[in-house]
Short mmCIF file of C-alpha atoms in Angstrom, two decimals:
data_model
loop_
_atom_site.label_atom_id
_atom_site.label_comp_id
_atom_site.label_asym_id
_atom_site.label_seq_id
_atom_site.Cartn_x
_atom_site.Cartn_y
_atom_site.Cartn_z
CA UNK A 1 -12.35 -7.81 30.00
CA UNK A 2 -11.84 -5.36 27.78
CA UNK A 3 -9.70 -6.75 25.38
CA UNK A 4 -10.57 -9.89 23.05
CA UNK A 5 -7.38 -12.31 22.96
CA UNK A 6 -7.37 -15.05 19.63
CA UNK A 7 -4.33 -16.83 20.19
CA UNK A 8 -3.29 -18.72 16.95
CA UNK A 9 -0.13 -21.15 16.84
CA UNK A 10 2.22 -22.10 14.98
CA UNK A 11 5.50 -23.61 15.41
CA UNK A 12 8.41 -23.48 13.04
CA UNK A 13 11.41 -25.42 12.43
CA UNK A 14 14.33 -24.19 10.18
CA UNK A 15 15.76 -27.36 7.87
CA UNK A 16 17.80 -24.79 5.45
CA UNK A 17 17.78 -20.78 4.69
CA UNK A 18 14.43 -21.17 2.68
CA UNK A 19 12.73 -24.49 3.97
CA UNK A 20 11.18 -24.68 7.51
CA UNK A 21 9.10 -27.49 8.58
CA UNK A 22 5.54 -26.79 11.01
CA UNK A 23 6.44 -29.02 13.68
CA UNK A 24 2.03 -30.56 15.22
CA UNK A 25 3.41 -33.03 17.39
CA UNK A 26 6.57 -31.57 19.07
CA UNK A 27 5.58 -28.96 21.87
CA UNK A 28 8.93 -27.57 22.56
CA UNK A 29 7.98 -24.15 23.68
CA UNK A 30 11.89 -23.19 22.62
CA UNK A 31 10.75 -23.23 18.66
CA UNK A 32 7.59 -21.00 19.01
CA UNK A 33 7.77 -18.09 16.71
CA UNK A 34 8.22 -14.68 18.47
CA UNK A 35 6.96 -11.63 17.42
CA UNK A 36 8.49 -8.43 18.88
CA UNK A 37 10.29 -5.53 17.63
CA UNK A 38 8.67 -4.38 13.69
CA UNK A 39 9.09 -1.53 11.08
CA UNK A 40 6.77 -0.32 9.05
CA UNK A 41 8.26 -1.30 5.21
CA UNK A 42 5.45 0.11 2.86
CA UNK A 43 2.07 3.07 3.35
CA UNK A 44 0.72 4.95 6.27
CA UNK A 45 0.80 3.39 9.34
CA UNK A 46 -2.41 1.84 10.54
CA UNK A 47 -4.22 2.18 6.79
CA UNK A 48 -4.68 -0.09 3.71
CA UNK A 49 -2.09 -1.70 2.08
CA UNK A 50 0.66 -0.99 5.01
CA UNK A 51 3.05 -3.02 5.69
CA UNK A 52 5.00 -4.09 8.38
CA UNK A 53 8.11 -6.50 8.58
CA UNK A 54 8.52 -8.96 12.52
CA UNK A 55 11.90 -9.48 12.54
CA UNK A 56 13.77 -12.87 13.28
CA UNK A 57 10.32 -14.82 14.63
CA UNK A 58 12.42 -17.17 13.94
CA UNK A 59 15.85 -18.22 13.51
CA UNK A 60 16.57 -16.83 9.71
CA UNK A 61 13.16 -15.99 9.08
CA UNK A 62 11.20 -12.67 9.29
CA UNK A 63 7.06 -12.24 9.23
CA UNK A 64 5.90 -10.02 6.49
CA UNK A 65 2.62 -8.36 7.77
CA UNK A 66 0.20 -6.47 5.61
CA UNK A 67 -3.64 -4.85 6.60
CA UNK A 68 -5.33 -6.20 2.85
CA UNK A 69 -8.97 -4.90 3.74
CA UNK A 70 -11.20 -3.11 6.80
CA UNK A 71 -14.50 -2.00 7.13
CA UNK A 72 -15.92 0.19 10.33
CA UNK A 73 -12.35 -0.61 11.93
CA UNK A 74 -9.85 1.07 12.68
CA UNK A 75 -6.10 0.06 13.50
CA UNK A 76 -5.17 1.40 17.66
CA UNK A 77 -2.00 -0.76 18.16
CA UNK A 78 -0.77 -3.35 15.43
CA UNK A 79 1.28 -5.15 18.15
CA UNK A 80 0.46 -4.13 21.84
CA UNK A 81 2.59 -5.15 24.61
CA UNK A 82 1.24 -3.89 27.58
CA UNK A 83 -0.76 -6.98 28.79
CA UNK A 84 -1.21 -10.26 26.81
CA UNK A 85 1.79 -12.75 26.07
CA UNK A 86 4.89 -10.81 25.29
CA UNK A 87 5.66 -12.92 21.88
CA UNK A 88 2.04 -12.64 20.53
CA UNK A 89 1.80 -10.48 17.63
CA UNK A 90 -1.70 -8.22 19.79
CA UNK A 91 -3.44 -6.34 17.39
CA UNK A 92 -6.15 -3.96 18.86
CA UNK A 93 -9.19 -3.24 16.36
CA UNK A 94 -11.67 -0.92 16.77
CA UNK A 95 -15.32 -0.70 15.95
CA UNK A 96 -15.65 2.60 14.39
CA UNK A 97 -19.42 2.82 13.62
CA UNK A 98 -22.03 1.23 15.98
CA UNK A 99 -26.04 2.00 15.05
CA UNK A 100 -29.06 0.30 16.87
CA UNK A 101 -29.09 -1.74 13.33
CA UNK A 102 -26.48 -3.78 14.30
CA UNK A 103 -23.18 -4.52 11.75
CA UNK A 104 -20.08 -5.74 11.41
CA UNK A 105 -16.70 -4.13 11.66
CA UNK A 106 -13.19 -5.94 10.70
CA UNK A 107 -9.80 -5.85 9.25
CA UNK A 108 -8.37 -8.33 7.19
CA UNK A 109 -4.03 -9.12 7.74
CA UNK A 110 -2.13 -11.09 5.50
CA UNK A 111 0.83 -12.64 6.90
CA UNK A 112 3.73 -14.20 4.90
CA UNK A 113 7.37 -15.13 6.04
CA UNK A 114 10.35 -14.79 4.28
CA UNK A 115 14.22 -14.91 4.36
CA UNK A 116 15.52 -12.74 7.37
CA UNK A 117 16.29 -9.86 6.08
CA UNK A 118 14.64 -10.13 2.29
CA UNK A 119 11.14 -10.31 0.41
CA UNK A 120 12.15 -13.85 -0.35
CA UNK A 121 9.25 -16.24 0.93
CA UNK A 122 9.96 -19.54 3.19
CA UNK A 123 8.77 -22.42 1.76
CA UNK A 124 6.63 -24.63 4.92
CA UNK A 125 4.98 -27.79 5.44
CA UNK A 126 2.30 -28.41 7.22
CA UNK A 127 0.39 -26.64 10.63
CA UNK A 128 -1.85 -25.28 12.83
CA UNK A 129 -4.01 -21.99 13.99
CA UNK A 130 -5.54 -21.99 17.24
CA UNK A 131 -8.10 -19.36 17.26
CA UNK A 132 -8.77 -18.88 21.59
CA UNK A 133 -11.30 -16.14 23.59
CA UNK A 134 -13.59 -16.05 20.52
CA UNK A 135 -15.99 -14.30 23.40
CA UNK A 136 -18.42 -11.06 23.87
CA UNK A 137 -18.07 -7.74 25.73
CA UNK A 138 -21.13 -8.91 27.45
CA UNK A 139 -23.31 -5.96 26.17
CA UNK A 140 -23.87 -5.89 22.62
CA UNK A 141 -20.32 -6.42 20.82
CA UNK A 142 -19.21 -10.16 19.37
CA UNK A 143 -15.80 -10.80 18.28
CA UNK A 144 -15.55 -13.16 14.79
CA UNK A 145 -12.05 -14.83 13.04
CA UNK A 146 -11.42 -16.09 9.92
CA UNK A 147 -9.28 -18.11 8.03
CA UNK A 148 -8.74 -18.72 4.36
CA UNK A 149 -6.96 -21.94 2.72
CA UNK A 150 -7.15 -24.24 5.57
CA UNK A 151 -8.13 -28.16 5.08
CA UNK A 152 -9.89 -28.29 7.83
CA UNK A 153 -10.37 -27.15 11.26
CA UNK A 154 -11.34 -28.64 15.07
CA UNK A 155 -14.32 -27.41 17.62
CA UNK A 156 -15.41 -28.47 20.73
CA UNK A 157 -18.19 -30.87 20.12
CA UNK A 158 -19.99 -28.39 22.52
CA UNK A 159 -18.41 -24.98 20.58
CA UNK A 160 -20.41 -21.52 21.62
CA UNK A 161 -19.04 -20.19 17.99
CA UNK A 162 -21.64 -20.34 14.73
CA UNK A 163 -19.85 -21.55 11.89
CA UNK A 164 -20.00 -19.43 8.60
CA UNK A 165 -18.84 -18.76 5.07
CA UNK A 166 -16.83 -15.64 3.81
CA UNK A 167 -14.89 -14.35 1.61
CA UNK A 168 -11.34 -13.54 2.19
CA UNK A 169 -8.70 -12.02 0.08
CA UNK A 170 -10.93 -13.26 -2.65
CA UNK A 171 -10.46 -16.10 -1.87
CA UNK A 172 -12.55 -19.51 0.30
CA UNK A 173 -12.14 -18.47 3.83
CA UNK A 174 -14.47 -20.10 7.28
CA UNK A 175 -15.71 -17.82 9.64
CA UNK A 176 -16.25 -18.26 13.67
CA UNK A 177 -18.74 -16.37 15.21
CA UNK A 178 -19.59 -16.19 19.42
CA UNK A 179 -23.28 -16.91 19.38
CA UNK A 180 -24.08 -14.75 22.45
CA UNK A 181 -22.50 -11.59 23.55
CA UNK A 182 -21.34 -14.22 27.13
CA UNK A 183 -17.47 -12.84 28.02
CA UNK A 184 -14.90 -14.86 29.26
CA UNK A 185 -12.79 -13.44 31.56
CA UNK A 186 -8.80 -14.39 30.92
CA UNK A 187 -7.13 -15.80 27.99
CA UNK A 188 -6.06 -19.36 29.04
CA UNK A 189 -6.80 -22.83 27.28
CA UNK A 190 -10.08 -24.44 29.50
CA UNK A 191 -12.73 -22.11 27.71
CA UNK A 192 -12.35 -24.98 24.88
CA UNK A 193 -16.52 -24.29 23.80
CA UNK A 194 -14.78 -20.14 22.28
CA UNK A 195 -12.24 -21.82 20.40
CA UNK A 196 -11.29 -22.74 16.75
CA UNK A 197 -7.86 -25.01 15.06
CA UNK A 198 -7.06 -24.62 11.86
CA UNK A 199 -4.62 -26.56 9.56
CA UNK A 200 -2.70 -25.55 6.67
CA UNK A 201 -1.03 -27.54 4.47
CA UNK A 202 2.25 -26.54 2.43
CA UNK A 203 1.21 -23.01 2.92
CA UNK A 204 3.72 -20.10 3.90
CA UNK A 205 1.72 -17.07 3.55
CA UNK A 206 -2.30 -16.70 5.38
CA UNK A 207 -5.17 -14.79 5.71
CA UNK A 208 -7.03 -13.78 8.92
CA UNK A 209 -9.84 -11.80 10.05
CA UNK A 210 -10.56 -9.82 13.30
CA UNK A 211 -14.08 -8.12 13.09
CA UNK A 212 -16.28 -7.36 16.03
CA UNK A 213 -20.50 -7.73 15.43
CA UNK A 214 -22.17 -5.58 16.79
CA UNK A 215 -25.70 -7.02 18.22
CA UNK A 216 -27.13 -3.58 17.98
CA UNK A 217 -31.40 -2.81 19.14
CA UNK A 218 -29.78 -1.55 22.45
CA UNK A 219 -29.67 2.27 23.24
CA UNK A 220 -25.94 3.54 24.22
CA UNK A 221 -23.23 2.56 21.97
CA UNK A 222 -20.59 -0.49 23.24
CA UNK A 223 -17.84 0.59 25.74
CA UNK A 224 -15.58 -2.36 24.91
CA UNK A 225 -15.43 -1.32 21.21
CA UNK A 226 -11.18 -1.39 21.53
CA UNK A 227 -10.54 -5.54 21.04
CA UNK A 228 -6.67 -6.80 21.36
CA UNK A 229 -6.74 -10.21 19.37
CA UNK A 230 -3.49 -12.07 20.73
CA UNK A 231 -1.23 -14.38 18.18
CA UNK A 232 0.63 -16.81 20.03
CA UNK A 233 2.83 -19.25 17.98
CA UNK A 234 2.63 -23.06 19.28
CA UNK A 235 1.18 -26.22 18.23
CA UNK A 236 0.42 -27.58 21.43
CA UNK A 237 -3.66 -26.40 22.21
CA UNK A 238 -4.95 -28.79 20.51
CA UNK A 239 -4.32 -31.22 23.10
CA UNK A 240 -7.04 -28.77 25.10
CA UNK A 241 -9.52 -30.23 23.61
CA UNK A 242 -12.77 -32.50 25.58
CA UNK A 243 -14.57 -33.63 23.02
CA UNK A 244 -13.37 -32.55 19.57
CA UNK A 245 -14.51 -32.72 16.60
CA UNK A 246 -12.47 -32.38 13.16
CA UNK A 247 -14.78 -30.77 10.18
CA UNK A 248 -13.00 -30.57 6.38
CA UNK A 249 -13.39 -27.95 4.87
CA UNK A 250 -15.83 -28.02 1.34
CA UNK A 251 -16.95 -24.80 1.03
CA UNK A 252 -16.66 -23.17 -1.81
CA UNK A 253 -18.15 -19.77 -2.42
CA UNK A 254 -19.43 -18.84 -5.46
CA UNK A 255 -16.77 -17.36 -6.20
CA UNK A 256 -12.45 -17.44 -6.26
CA UNK A 257 -10.59 -14.01 -7.32
CA UNK A 258 -7.31 -14.50 -9.44
CA UNK A 259 -7.03 -10.39 -9.26
CA UNK A 260 -8.03 -7.28 -9.39
CA UNK A 261 -6.70 -3.40 -10.37
CA UNK A 262 -7.55 -0.43 -11.96
CA UNK A 263 -6.00 2.15 -14.17
CA UNK A 264 -6.94 5.28 -13.87
CA UNK A 265 -7.15 7.66 -17.08
CA UNK A 266 -8.15 10.85 -18.36
CA UNK A 267 -11.61 9.97 -19.05
CA UNK A 268 -12.28 7.82 -16.06
CA UNK A 269 -10.75 4.27 -14.69
CA UNK A 270 -10.57 1.11 -16.42
CA UNK A 271 -11.13 -1.73 -13.91
CA UNK A 272 -9.99 -5.77 -14.84
CA UNK A 273 -10.30 -8.86 -12.65
CA UNK A 274 -9.92 -12.30 -13.37
CA UNK A 275 -11.36 -15.55 -11.61
CA UNK A 276 -10.40 -19.45 -11.60
CA UNK A 277 -13.47 -20.78 -10.71
CA UNK A 278 -16.90 -19.96 -10.78
CA UNK A 279 -20.66 -21.16 -10.11
CA UNK A 280 -23.86 -20.49 -10.73
CA UNK A 281 -22.23 -16.64 -10.63
CA UNK A 282 -24.76 -14.22 -12.02
CA UNK A 283 -23.71 -10.52 -12.31
CA UNK A 284 -20.66 -8.57 -10.95
CA UNK A 285 -21.11 -4.67 -10.32
CA UNK A 286 -18.71 -2.16 -10.18
CA UNK A 287 -18.99 0.39 -7.06
CA UNK A 288 -16.84 3.19 -6.54
CA UNK A 289 -16.10 5.15 -3.07
CA UNK A 290 -14.73 8.55 -2.30
CA UNK A 291 -14.08 7.00 1.54
CA UNK A 292 -13.19 3.35 1.51
CA UNK A 293 -16.84 3.51 3.45
CA UNK A 294 -20.32 3.91 1.30
CA UNK A 295 -20.10 2.83 -2.82
CA UNK A 296 -21.78 3.05 -5.10
CA UNK A 297 -22.13 1.04 -7.97
CA UNK A 298 -21.58 2.36 -11.24
CA UNK A 299 -21.67 -0.56 -13.87
CA UNK A 300 -22.00 -4.19 -14.25
CA UNK A 301 -20.93 -6.72 -16.28
CA UNK A 302 -23.14 -10.64 -17.05
CA UNK A 303 -20.93 -13.07 -15.45
CA UNK A 304 -19.87 -16.76 -16.88
CA UNK A 305 -22.23 -18.31 -14.41
CA UNK A 306 -19.77 -21.75 -14.61
CA UNK A 307 -16.56 -22.11 -15.01
CA UNK A 308 -13.53 -23.80 -13.63
CA UNK A 309 -10.81 -22.02 -15.58
CA UNK A 310 -9.41 -19.05 -15.80
CA UNK A 311 -12.00 -15.81 -16.75
CA UNK A 312 -11.03 -12.62 -17.21
CA UNK A 313 -13.39 -9.56 -16.74
CA UNK A 314 -13.02 -5.42 -17.89
CA UNK A 315 -15.05 -2.58 -17.48
CA UNK A 316 -14.10 1.25 -18.00
CA UNK A 317 -16.15 3.63 -15.31
CA UNK A 318 -16.32 6.61 -17.61
CA UNK A 319 -16.29 10.19 -15.49
CA UNK A 320 -14.12 12.61 -15.31
CA UNK A 321 -13.50 13.88 -11.92
CA UNK A 322 -10.11 14.33 -10.02
CA UNK A 323 -8.99 12.94 -6.35
CA UNK A 324 -9.04 9.57 -3.99
CA UNK A 325 -10.84 6.80 -4.95
CA UNK A 326 -11.58 3.36 -3.95
CA UNK A 327 -13.22 0.33 -6.49
CA UNK A 328 -14.40 -3.51 -5.24
CA UNK A 329 -15.80 -5.61 -7.22
CA UNK A 330 -19.36 -7.88 -5.79
CA UNK A 331 -20.05 -10.35 -7.31
CA UNK A 332 -23.96 -11.42 -6.83
CA UNK A 333 -24.68 -14.72 -7.64
CA UNK A 334 -27.93 -16.79 -8.59
CA UNK A 335 -29.51 -17.32 -4.75
CA UNK A 336 -28.58 -13.57 -4.03
CA UNK A 337 -25.11 -14.54 -1.97
CA UNK A 338 -22.48 -11.63 -2.06
CA UNK A 339 -18.70 -11.72 -2.28
CA UNK A 340 -16.59 -8.95 -3.09
CA UNK A 341 -13.46 -8.65 -4.65
CA UNK A 342 -10.35 -6.69 -2.76
CA UNK A 343 -10.00 -2.81 -2.71
CA UNK A 344 -8.09 -1.11 -4.78
CA UNK A 345 -7.53 3.11 -4.13
CA UNK A 346 -6.76 5.29 -6.70
CA UNK A 347 -5.61 8.50 -7.88
CA UNK A 348 -6.87 10.42 -10.28
CA UNK A 349 -5.31 13.50 -11.39
CA UNK A 350 -6.37 14.60 -15.08
CA UNK A 351 -2.69 14.21 -16.34
CA UNK A 352 -2.62 11.93 -19.68
CA UNK A 353 -2.24 8.58 -18.22
CA UNK A 354 -2.19 5.21 -19.88
CA UNK A 355 -5.31 2.62 -20.29
CA UNK A 356 -6.51 -0.80 -22.06
CA UNK A 357 -9.84 -2.32 -22.53
CA UNK A 358 -9.60 -5.33 -24.40
CA UNK A 359 -13.12 -8.10 -24.58
CA UNK A 360 -12.09 -11.28 -26.92
CA UNK A 361 -15.36 -13.32 -28.30
CA UNK A 362 -16.61 -14.53 -31.28
CA UNK A 363 -13.25 -14.40 -33.06
CA UNK A 364 -12.91 -11.30 -32.96
CA UNK A 365 -10.77 -8.68 -30.01
CA UNK A 366 -11.77 -5.25 -29.05
CA UNK A 367 -9.80 -2.92 -28.49
CA UNK A 368 -9.89 0.86 -25.99
CA UNK A 369 -6.28 2.43 -25.76
CA UNK A 370 -5.89 6.54 -23.97
CA UNK A 371 -2.40 6.51 -23.75
CA UNK A 372 -2.38 11.12 -24.44
CA UNK A 373 -0.01 10.78 -26.76
CA UNK A 374 1.69 8.83 -29.75
CA UNK A 375 2.29 5.22 -28.63
CA UNK A 376 2.86 1.17 -29.96
CA UNK A 377 0.47 -1.46 -29.52
CA UNK A 378 1.96 -4.87 -29.74
CA UNK A 379 -0.11 -8.26 -29.22
CA UNK A 380 1.73 -11.67 -28.79
CA UNK A 381 1.00 -15.48 -28.56
CA UNK A 382 2.81 -17.51 -26.44
CA UNK A 383 4.94 -18.61 -28.47
CA UNK A 384 6.86 -15.07 -28.55
CA UNK A 385 5.30 -14.47 -32.13
CA UNK A 386 4.00 -11.26 -33.16
CA UNK A 387 0.66 -11.36 -33.81
CA UNK A 388 -0.56 -7.33 -34.16
CA UNK A 389 2.05 -4.32 -34.02
CA UNK A 390 0.82 -0.43 -34.77
CA UNK A 391 1.52 3.10 -34.09
CA UNK A 392 -1.58 4.88 -32.22
CA UNK A 393 -1.36 8.29 -33.64
CA UNK A 394 -4.49 9.25 -31.40
CA UNK A 395 -5.30 9.87 -27.90
CA UNK A 396 -8.06 7.31 -27.26
CA UNK A 397 -7.73 4.33 -30.01
CA UNK A 398 -11.01 2.12 -30.63
CA UNK A 399 -10.61 -1.09 -33.17
CA UNK A 400 -11.55 -4.41 -33.96
CA UNK A 401 -9.33 -7.48 -34.97
CA UNK A 402 -10.79 -9.97 -36.48
CA UNK A 403 -8.70 -13.26 -34.65
CA UNK A 404 -10.15 -16.18 -36.38
CA UNK A 405 -7.27 -17.40 -37.97
CA UNK A 406 -5.45 -17.35 -34.99
CA UNK A 407 -4.35 -20.60 -32.86
CA UNK A 408 -6.30 -21.35 -29.56
CA UNK A 409 -4.51 -20.28 -26.64
CA UNK A 410 -2.97 -17.22 -24.14
CA UNK A 411 -1.79 -13.80 -26.31
CA UNK A 412 -0.52 -11.01 -24.87
CA UNK A 413 -1.15 -7.08 -25.50
CA UNK A 414 1.61 -4.45 -24.51
CA UNK A 415 0.81 -0.97 -25.08
CA UNK A 416 3.68 1.89 -24.60
CA UNK A 417 3.37 5.68 -25.15
CA UNK A 418 6.78 8.06 -25.88
CA UNK A 419 6.58 8.80 -22.38
CA UNK A 420 7.78 5.56 -21.21
CA UNK A 421 4.27 4.32 -19.54
CA UNK A 422 3.83 0.40 -19.96
CA UNK A 423 0.45 -1.47 -19.47
CA UNK A 424 -0.30 -4.63 -20.43
CA UNK A 425 -3.41 -7.36 -20.66
CA UNK A 426 -3.77 -11.06 -21.76
CA UNK A 427 -6.83 -12.53 -23.40
CA UNK A 428 -7.65 -16.06 -24.15
CA UNK A 429 -8.38 -17.03 -27.85
CA UNK A 430 -10.79 -20.02 -27.67
#
């Protein structure tokens, strides 16, 4: 078939206005979520960070869908209704680059359930997401899906899918790719070898990846580079397996990402990111791109290596070009395995803006502040006490503070200039 069909099954029963329970054993089809009407609520259609609201996916709840990452892929249709399942969420994704060496294009979605007409998250229980018909195009393409945050998954004992570890939206995830380019006709539940059921516990937000693998080594590009992924919500598909096997998701990536931001200023860009866990991590490489596709490495920071607590990193990319830029952080562990942060898109206009870089170590706090005009810097401890306060006169300030008399714990640096621009950063005094 021309389109791939990935069916994610999910059932919710609303118990009160802000809570829903996902049923695993009840197959009442009247309670299945329905993705029908949507509106664009933010960004440009089909682009990174665009946000869409699907109204009344079940009584009292909407679904907020956003595109959080993409590579060598573009969105053709957010919710195709002319084929597949009427009430399913059915994005069509196209592989935009095929070549003889092969490549994998993907588009990552974030789906969050909220109270109807608001952005207030719903509180949810346990649920199962089942992906069907993960196959090939019969020529050179193989399909792949990925989930993040699940506690375990079920596959057929004789599965046709290869399981891989992956980084999905900065979280540890599991990727499933068809082992061959075999095409499975139809979208029924009988082809259980091409099916995965991922179990989630107490999640109201989930990430999933729609991906297309180009095997390469063929003279001509595939005629089926455009694939449909159909997400249908029902808890009953786990009954389809003949010989199911459940596998706990005990896989951990070297880094669990906590956040990433890029802040432009006249002298370049300040990049702040954090991790909540690191295992045998070695280096962070800062990468910059003009088009969001091809990246160049512009700097590196040595990683903590092994940590089970939050670690903050800051890097300043000093350059004086203007325009739109994309930034990401590539992480490399001691074995050479790589993962990536989310992508930040920024615009550098050359006009005055505010930036803060802070590095705390060896009882010293190193500050670099760019603000373009007079401003104020305050450092506050976790009890709200003012530990440092100063008026900044210079356009660019570099200073070192002795923190040996400060107590261990979290501190917040707040910088504000006379234009009303404000930025902040936290650091841990150990």
